[in-house]
GROMACS .gro file of N, CA, C and O in nm:
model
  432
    1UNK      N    1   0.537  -2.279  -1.365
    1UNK     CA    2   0.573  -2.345  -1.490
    1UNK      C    3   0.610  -2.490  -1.462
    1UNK      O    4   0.692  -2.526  -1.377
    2UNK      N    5   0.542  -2.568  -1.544
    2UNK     CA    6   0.606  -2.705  -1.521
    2UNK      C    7   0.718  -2.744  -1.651
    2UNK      O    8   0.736  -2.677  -1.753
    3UNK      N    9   0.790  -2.885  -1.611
    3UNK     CA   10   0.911  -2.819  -1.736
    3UNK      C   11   0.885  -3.061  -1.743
    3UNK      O   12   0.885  -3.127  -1.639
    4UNK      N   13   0.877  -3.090  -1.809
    4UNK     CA   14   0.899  -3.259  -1.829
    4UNK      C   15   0.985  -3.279  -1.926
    4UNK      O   16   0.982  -3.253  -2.046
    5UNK      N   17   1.078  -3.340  -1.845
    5UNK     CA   18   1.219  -3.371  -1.907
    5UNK      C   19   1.193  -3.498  -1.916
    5UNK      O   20   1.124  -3.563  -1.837
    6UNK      N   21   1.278  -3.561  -2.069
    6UNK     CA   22   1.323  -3.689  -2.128
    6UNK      C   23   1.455  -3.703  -2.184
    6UNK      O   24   1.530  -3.620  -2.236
    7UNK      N   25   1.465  -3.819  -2.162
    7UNK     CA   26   1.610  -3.860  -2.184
    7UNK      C   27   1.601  -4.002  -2.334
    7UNK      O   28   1.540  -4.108  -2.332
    8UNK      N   29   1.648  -3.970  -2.392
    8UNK     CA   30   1.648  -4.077  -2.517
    8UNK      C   31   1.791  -4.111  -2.565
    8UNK      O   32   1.884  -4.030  -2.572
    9UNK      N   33   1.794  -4.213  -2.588
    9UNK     CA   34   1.957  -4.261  -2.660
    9UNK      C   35   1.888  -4.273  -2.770
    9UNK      O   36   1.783  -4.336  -2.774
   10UNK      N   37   1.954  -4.196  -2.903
   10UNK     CA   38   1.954  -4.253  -3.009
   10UNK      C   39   2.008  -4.355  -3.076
   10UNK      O   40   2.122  -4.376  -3.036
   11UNK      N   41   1.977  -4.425  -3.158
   11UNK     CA   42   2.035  -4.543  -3.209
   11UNK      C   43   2.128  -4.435  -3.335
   11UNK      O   44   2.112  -4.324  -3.385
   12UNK      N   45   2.205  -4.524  -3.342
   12UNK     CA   46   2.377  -4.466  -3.423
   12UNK      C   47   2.311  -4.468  -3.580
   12UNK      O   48   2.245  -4.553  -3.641
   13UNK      N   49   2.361  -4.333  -3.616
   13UNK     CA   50   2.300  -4.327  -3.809
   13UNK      C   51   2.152  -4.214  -3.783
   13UNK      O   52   2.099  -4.145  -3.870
   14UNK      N   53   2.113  -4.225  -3.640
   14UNK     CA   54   1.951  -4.162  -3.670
   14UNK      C   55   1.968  -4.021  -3.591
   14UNK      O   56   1.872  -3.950  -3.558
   15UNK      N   57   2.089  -3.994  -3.568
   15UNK     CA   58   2.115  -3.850  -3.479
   15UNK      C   59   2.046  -3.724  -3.539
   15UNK      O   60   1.980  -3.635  -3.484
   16UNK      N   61   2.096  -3.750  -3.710
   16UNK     CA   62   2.000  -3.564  -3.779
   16UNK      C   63   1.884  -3.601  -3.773
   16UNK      O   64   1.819  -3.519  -3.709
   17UNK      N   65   1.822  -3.688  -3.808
   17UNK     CA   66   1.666  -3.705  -3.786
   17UNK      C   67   1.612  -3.715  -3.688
   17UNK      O   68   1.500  -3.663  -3.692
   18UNK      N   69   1.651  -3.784  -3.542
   18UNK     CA   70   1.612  -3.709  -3.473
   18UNK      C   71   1.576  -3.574  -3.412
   18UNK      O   72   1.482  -3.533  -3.344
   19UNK      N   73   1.690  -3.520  -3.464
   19UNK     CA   74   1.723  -3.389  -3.374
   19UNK      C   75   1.634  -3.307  -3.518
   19UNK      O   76   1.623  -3.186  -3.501
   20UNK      N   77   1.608  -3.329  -3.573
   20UNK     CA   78   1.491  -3.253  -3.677
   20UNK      C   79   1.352  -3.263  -3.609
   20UNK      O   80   1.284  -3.168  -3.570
   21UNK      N   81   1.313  -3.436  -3.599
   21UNK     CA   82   1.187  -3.439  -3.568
   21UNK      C   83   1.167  -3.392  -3.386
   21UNK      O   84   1.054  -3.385  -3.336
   22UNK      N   85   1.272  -3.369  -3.320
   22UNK     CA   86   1.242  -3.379  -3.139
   22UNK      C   87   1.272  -3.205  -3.158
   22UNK      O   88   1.264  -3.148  -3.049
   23UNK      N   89   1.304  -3.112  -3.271
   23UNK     CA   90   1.345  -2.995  -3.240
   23UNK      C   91   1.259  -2.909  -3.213
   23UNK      O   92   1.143  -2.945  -3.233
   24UNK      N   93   1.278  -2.783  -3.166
   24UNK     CA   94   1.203  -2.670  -3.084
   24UNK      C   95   1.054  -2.640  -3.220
   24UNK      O   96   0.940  -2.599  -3.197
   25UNK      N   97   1.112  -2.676  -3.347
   25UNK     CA   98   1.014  -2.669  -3.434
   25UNK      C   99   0.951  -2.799  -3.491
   25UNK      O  100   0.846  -2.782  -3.552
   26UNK      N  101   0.984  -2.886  -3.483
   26UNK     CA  102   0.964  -3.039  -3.501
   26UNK      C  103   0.825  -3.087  -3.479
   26UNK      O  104   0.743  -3.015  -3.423
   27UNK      N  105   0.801  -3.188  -3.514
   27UNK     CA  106   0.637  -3.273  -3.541
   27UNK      C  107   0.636  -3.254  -3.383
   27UNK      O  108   0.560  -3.159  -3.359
   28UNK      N  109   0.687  -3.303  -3.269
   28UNK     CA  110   0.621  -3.270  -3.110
   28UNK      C  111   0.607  -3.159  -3.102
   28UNK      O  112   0.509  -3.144  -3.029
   29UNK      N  113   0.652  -3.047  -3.138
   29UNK     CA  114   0.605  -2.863  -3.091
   29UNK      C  115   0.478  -2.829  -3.158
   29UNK      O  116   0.384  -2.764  -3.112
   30UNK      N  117   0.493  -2.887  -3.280
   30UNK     CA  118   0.364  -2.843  -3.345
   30UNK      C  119   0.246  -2.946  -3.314
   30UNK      O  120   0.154  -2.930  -3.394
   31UNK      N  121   0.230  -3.015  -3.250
   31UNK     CA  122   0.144  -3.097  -3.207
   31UNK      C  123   0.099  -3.012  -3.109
   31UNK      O  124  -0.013  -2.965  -3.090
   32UNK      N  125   0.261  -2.993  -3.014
   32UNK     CA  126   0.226  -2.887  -2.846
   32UNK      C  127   0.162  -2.797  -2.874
   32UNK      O  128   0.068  -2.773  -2.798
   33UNK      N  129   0.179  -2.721  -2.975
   33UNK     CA  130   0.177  -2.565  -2.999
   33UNK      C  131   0.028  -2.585  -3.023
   33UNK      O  132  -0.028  -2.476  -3.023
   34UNK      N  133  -0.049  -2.679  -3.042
   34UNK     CA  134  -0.215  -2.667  -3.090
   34UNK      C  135  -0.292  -2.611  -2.934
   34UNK      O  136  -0.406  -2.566  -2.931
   35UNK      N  137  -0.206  -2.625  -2.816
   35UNK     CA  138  -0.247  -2.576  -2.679
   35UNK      C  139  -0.158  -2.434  -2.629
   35UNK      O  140  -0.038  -2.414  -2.606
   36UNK      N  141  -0.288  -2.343  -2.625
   36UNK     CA  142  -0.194  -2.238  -2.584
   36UNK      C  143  -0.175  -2.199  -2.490
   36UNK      O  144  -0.166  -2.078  -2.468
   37UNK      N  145  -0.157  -2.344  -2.354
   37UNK     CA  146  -0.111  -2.317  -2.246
   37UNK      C  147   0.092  -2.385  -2.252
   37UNK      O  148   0.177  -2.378  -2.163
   38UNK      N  149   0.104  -2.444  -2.393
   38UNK     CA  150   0.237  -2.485  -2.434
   38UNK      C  151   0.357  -2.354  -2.438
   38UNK      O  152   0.339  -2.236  -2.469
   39UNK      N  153   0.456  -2.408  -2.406
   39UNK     CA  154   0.573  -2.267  -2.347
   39UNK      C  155   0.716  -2.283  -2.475
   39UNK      O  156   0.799  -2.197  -2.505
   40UNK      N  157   0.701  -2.418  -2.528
   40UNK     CA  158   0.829  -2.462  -2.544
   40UNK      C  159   0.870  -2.530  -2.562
   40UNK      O  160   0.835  -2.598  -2.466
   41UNK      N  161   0.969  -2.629  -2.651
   41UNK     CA  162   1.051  -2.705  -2.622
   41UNK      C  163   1.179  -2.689  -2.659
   41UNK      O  164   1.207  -2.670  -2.777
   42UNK      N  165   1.288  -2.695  -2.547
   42UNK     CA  166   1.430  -2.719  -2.588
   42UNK      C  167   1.470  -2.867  -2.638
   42UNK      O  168   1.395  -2.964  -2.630
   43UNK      N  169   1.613  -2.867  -2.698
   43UNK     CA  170   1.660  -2.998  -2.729
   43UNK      C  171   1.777  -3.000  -2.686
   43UNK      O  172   1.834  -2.895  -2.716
   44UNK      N  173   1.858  -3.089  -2.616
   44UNK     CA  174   1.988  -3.109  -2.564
   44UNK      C  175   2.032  -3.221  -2.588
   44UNK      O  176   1.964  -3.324  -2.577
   45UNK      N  177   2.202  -3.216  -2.639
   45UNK     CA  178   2.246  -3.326  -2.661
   45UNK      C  179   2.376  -3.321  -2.572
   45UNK      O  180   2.437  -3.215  -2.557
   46UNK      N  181   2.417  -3.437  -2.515
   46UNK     CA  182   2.496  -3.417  -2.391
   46UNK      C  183   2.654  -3.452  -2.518
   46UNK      O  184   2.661  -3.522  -2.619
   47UNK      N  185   2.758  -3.363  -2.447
   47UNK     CA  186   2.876  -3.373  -2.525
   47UNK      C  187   2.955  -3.466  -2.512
   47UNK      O  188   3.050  -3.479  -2.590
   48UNK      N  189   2.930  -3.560  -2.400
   48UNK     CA  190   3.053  -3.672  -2.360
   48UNK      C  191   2.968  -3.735  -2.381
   48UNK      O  192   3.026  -3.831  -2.331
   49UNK      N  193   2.840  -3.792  -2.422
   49UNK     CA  194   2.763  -3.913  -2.473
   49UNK      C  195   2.740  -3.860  -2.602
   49UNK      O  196   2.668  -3.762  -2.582
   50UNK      N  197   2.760  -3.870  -2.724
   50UNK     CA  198   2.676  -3.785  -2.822
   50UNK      C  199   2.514  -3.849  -2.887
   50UNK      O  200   2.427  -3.776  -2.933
   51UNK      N  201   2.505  -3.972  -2.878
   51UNK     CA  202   2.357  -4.003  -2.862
   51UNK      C  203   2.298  -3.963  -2.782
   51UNK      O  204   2.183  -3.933  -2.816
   52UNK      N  205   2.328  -3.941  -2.655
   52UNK     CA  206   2.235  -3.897  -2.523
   52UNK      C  207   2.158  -3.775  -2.540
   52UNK      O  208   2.219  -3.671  -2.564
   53UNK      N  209   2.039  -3.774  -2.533
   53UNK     CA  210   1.970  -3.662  -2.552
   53UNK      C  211   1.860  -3.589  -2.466
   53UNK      O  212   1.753  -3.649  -2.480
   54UNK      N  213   1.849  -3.492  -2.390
   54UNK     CA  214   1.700  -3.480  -2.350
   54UNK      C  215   1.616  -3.379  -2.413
   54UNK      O  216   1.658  -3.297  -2.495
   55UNK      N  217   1.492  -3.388  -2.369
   55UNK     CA  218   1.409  -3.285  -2.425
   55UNK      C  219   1.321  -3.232  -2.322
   55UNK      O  220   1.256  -3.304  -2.246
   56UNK      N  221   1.321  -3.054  -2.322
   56UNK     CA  222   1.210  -3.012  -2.192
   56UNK      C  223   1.106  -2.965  -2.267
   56UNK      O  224   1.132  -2.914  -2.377
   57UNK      N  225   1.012  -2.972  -2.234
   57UNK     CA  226   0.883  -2.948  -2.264
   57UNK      C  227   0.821  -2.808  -2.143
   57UNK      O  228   0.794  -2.813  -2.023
   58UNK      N  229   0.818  -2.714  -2.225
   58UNK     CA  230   0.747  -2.650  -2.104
   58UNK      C  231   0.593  -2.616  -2.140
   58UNK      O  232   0.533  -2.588  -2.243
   59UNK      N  233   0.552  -2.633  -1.987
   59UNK     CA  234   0.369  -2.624  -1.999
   59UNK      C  235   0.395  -2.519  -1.898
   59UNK      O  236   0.506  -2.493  -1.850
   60UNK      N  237   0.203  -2.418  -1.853
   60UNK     CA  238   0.162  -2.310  -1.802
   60UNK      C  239   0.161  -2.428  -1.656
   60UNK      O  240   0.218  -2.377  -1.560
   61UNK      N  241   0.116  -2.548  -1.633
   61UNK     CA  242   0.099  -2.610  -1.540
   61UNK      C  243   0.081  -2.736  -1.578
   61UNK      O  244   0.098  -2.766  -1.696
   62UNK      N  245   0.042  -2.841  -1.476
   62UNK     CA  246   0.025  -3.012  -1.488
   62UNK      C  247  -0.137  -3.005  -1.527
   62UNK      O  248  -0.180  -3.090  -1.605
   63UNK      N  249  -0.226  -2.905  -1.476
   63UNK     CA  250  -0.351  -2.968  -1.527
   63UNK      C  251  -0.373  -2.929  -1.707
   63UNK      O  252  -0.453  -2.977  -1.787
   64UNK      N  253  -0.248  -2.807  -1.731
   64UNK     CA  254  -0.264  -2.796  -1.904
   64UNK      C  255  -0.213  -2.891  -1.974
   64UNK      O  256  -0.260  -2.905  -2.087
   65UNK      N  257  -0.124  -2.967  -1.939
   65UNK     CA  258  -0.082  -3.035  -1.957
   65UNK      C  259  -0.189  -3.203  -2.032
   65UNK      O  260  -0.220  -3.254  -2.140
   66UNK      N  261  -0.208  -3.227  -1.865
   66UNK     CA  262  -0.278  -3.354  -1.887
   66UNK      C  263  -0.398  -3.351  -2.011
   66UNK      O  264  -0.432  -3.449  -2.076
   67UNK      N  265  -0.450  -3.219  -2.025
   67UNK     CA  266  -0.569  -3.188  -2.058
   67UNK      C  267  -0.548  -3.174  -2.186
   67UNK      O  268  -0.627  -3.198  -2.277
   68UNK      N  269  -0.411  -3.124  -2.195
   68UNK     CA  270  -0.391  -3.153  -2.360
   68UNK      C  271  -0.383  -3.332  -2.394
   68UNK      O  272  -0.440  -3.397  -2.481
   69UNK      N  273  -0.294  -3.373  -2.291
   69UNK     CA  274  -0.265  -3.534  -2.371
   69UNK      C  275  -0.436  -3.630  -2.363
   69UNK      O  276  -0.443  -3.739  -2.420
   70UNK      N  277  -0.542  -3.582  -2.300
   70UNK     CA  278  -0.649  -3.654  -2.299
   70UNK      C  279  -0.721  -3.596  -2.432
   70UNK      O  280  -0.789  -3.668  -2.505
   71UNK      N  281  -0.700  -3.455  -2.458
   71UNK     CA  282  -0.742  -3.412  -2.602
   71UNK      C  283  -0.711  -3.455  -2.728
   71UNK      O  284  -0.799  -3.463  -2.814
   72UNK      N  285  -0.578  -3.489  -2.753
   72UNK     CA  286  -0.463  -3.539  -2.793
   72UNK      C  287  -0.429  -3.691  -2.849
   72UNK      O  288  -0.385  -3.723  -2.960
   73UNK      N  289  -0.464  -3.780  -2.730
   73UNK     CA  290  -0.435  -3.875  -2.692
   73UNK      C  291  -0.399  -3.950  -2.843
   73UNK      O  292  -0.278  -3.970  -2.850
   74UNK      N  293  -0.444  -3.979  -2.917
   74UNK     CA  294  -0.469  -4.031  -3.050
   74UNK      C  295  -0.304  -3.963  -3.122
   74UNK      O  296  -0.200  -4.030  -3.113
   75UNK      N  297  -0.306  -3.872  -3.166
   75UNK     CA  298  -0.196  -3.772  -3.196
   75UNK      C  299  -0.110  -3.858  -3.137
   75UNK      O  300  -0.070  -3.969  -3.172
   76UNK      N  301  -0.086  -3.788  -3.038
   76UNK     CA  302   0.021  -3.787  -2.959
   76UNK      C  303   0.055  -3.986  -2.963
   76UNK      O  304   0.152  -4.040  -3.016
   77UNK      N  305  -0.026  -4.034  -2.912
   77UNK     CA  306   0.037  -4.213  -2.965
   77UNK      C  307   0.120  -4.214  -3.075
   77UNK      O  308   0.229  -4.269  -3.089
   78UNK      N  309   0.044  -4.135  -3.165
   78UNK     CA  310   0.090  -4.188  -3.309
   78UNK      C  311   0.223  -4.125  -3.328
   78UNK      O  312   0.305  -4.204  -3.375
   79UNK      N  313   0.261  -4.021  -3.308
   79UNK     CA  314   0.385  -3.986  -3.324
   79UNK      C  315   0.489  -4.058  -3.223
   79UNK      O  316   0.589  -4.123  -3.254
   80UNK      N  317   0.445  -4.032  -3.106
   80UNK     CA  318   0.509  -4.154  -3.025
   80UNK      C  319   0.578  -4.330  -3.112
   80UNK      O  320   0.688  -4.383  -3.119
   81UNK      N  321   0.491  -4.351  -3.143
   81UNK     CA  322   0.476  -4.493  -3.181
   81UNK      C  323   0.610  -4.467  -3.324
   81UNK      O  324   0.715  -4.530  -3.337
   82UNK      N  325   0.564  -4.366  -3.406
   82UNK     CA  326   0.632  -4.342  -3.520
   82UNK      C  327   0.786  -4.328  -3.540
   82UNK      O  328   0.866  -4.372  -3.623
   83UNK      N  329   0.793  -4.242  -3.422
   83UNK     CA  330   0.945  -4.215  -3.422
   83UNK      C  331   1.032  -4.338  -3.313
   83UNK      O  332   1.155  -4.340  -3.315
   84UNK      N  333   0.956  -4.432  -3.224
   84UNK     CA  334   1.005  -4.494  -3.162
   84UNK      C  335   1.123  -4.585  -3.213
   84UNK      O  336   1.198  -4.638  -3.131
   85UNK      N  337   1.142  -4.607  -3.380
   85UNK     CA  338   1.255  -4.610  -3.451
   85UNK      C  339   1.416  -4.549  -3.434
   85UNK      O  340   1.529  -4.584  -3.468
   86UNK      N  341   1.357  -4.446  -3.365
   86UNK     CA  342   1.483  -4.370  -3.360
   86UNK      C  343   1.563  -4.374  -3.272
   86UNK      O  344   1.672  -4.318  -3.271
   87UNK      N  345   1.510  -4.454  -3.178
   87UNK     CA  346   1.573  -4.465  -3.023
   87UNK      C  347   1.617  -4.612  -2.991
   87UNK      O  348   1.596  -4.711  -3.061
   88UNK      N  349   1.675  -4.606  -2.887
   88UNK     CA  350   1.706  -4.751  -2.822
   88UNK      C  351   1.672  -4.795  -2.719
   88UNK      O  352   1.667  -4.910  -2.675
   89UNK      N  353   1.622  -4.602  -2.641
   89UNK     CA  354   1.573  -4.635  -2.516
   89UNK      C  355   1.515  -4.472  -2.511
   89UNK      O  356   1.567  -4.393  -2.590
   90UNK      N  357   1.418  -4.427  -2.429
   90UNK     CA  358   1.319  -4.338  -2.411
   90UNK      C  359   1.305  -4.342  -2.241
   90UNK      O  360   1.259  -4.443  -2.189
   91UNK      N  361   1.341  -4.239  -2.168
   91UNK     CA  362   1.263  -4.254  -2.059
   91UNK      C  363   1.259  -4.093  -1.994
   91UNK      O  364   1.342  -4.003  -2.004
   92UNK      N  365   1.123  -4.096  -1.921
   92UNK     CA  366   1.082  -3.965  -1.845
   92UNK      C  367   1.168  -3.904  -1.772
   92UNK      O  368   1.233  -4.007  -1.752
   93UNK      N  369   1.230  -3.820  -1.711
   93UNK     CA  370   1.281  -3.826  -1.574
   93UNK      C  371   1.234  -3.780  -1.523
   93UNK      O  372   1.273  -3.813  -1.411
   94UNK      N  373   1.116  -3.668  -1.503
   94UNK     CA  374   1.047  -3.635  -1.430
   94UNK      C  375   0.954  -3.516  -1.496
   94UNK      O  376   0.955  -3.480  -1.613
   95UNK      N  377   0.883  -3.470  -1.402
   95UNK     CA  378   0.769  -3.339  -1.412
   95UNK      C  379   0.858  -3.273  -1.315
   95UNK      O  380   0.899  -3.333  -1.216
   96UNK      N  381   0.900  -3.104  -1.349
   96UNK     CA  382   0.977  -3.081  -1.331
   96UNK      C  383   0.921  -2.907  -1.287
   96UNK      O  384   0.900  -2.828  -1.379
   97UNK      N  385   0.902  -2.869  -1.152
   97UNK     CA  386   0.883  -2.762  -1.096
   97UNK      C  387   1.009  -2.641  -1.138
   97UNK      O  388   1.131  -2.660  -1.142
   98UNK      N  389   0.934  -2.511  -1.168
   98UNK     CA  390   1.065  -2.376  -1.181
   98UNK      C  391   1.068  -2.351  -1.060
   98UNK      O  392   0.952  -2.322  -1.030
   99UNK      N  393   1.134  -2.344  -0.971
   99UNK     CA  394   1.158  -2.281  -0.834
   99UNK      C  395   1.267  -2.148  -0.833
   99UNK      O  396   1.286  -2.089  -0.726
  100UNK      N  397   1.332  -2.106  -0.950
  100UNK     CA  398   1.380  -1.981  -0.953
  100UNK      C  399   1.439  -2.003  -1.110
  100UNK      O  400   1.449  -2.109  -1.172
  101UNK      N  401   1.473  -1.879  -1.151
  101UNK     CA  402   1.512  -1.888  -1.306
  101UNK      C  403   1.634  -1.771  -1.281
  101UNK      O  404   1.610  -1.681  -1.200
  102UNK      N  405   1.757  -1.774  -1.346
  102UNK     CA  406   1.811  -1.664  -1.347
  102UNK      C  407   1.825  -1.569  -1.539
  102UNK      O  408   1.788  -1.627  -1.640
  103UNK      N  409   1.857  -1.491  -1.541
  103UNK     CA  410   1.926  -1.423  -1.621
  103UNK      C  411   2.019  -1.452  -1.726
  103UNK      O  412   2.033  -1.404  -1.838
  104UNK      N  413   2.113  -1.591  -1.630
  104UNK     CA  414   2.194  -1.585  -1.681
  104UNK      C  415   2.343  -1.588  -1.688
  104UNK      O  416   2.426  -1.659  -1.744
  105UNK      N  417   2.344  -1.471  -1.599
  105UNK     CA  418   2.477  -1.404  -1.558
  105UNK      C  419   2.557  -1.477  -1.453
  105UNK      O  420   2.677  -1.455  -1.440
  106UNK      N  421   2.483  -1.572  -1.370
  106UNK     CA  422   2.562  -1.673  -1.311
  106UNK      C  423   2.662  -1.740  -1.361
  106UNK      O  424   2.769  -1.780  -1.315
  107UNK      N  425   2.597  -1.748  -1.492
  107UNK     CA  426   2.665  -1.871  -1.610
  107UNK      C  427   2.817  -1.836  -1.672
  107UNK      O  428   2.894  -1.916  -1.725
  108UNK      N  429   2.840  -1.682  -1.650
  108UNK     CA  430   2.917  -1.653  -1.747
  108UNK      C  431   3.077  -1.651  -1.626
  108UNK      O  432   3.188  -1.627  -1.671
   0.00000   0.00000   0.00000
């Protein structure tokens, strides 16, 4: 599983609309969801920054991936471009390997 995490600051006033349009059901999932090698997306908002936000994206792998954004490419700009309103700053942090998953029960 590959997992590509982003990190975005929202600009102050645009927090519900973001978190509408970046959500697990939002204009990016349903774009994702047109590939059914797409897994997912979570949304996180960090509690001691409250603009700070990331988003994981999960794909089956990097070549489903790419293969969607060259299919895509058009789409995917445009929403890009659209919501870039909402932010102050946008950046990748990486493509992001599962090397073990738990349950859970660690957590508690």
């Amino acid at each position: 599983m590959l997992n590509i995490v982003w990190e975005f600051v929202v600009k102050e006033g645009q927090e519900a609309e973001f978190e509408k349009r970046y959500a697990a059901d939002g204009p990016w999932a349903k774009l994702f969801g047109q590939a059914s090698q797409y897994r997912g997306t979570v949304l996180l908002r960090d509690r001691q920054t409250p603009r700070r936000y990331f988003t994981i994206d999960t794909w089956d792998d990097m070549e489903s991936y790419e293969a969607f954004r060259a299919e895509y490419v058009k789409e995917y700009n445009a929403l890009d471009s659209e919501f870039e309103a909402l932010t102050e700053s946008e950046r990748r942090v990486g493509f992001l390997d599962v090397l073990s998953a738990g349950s859970g029960a660690a957590a508690k």
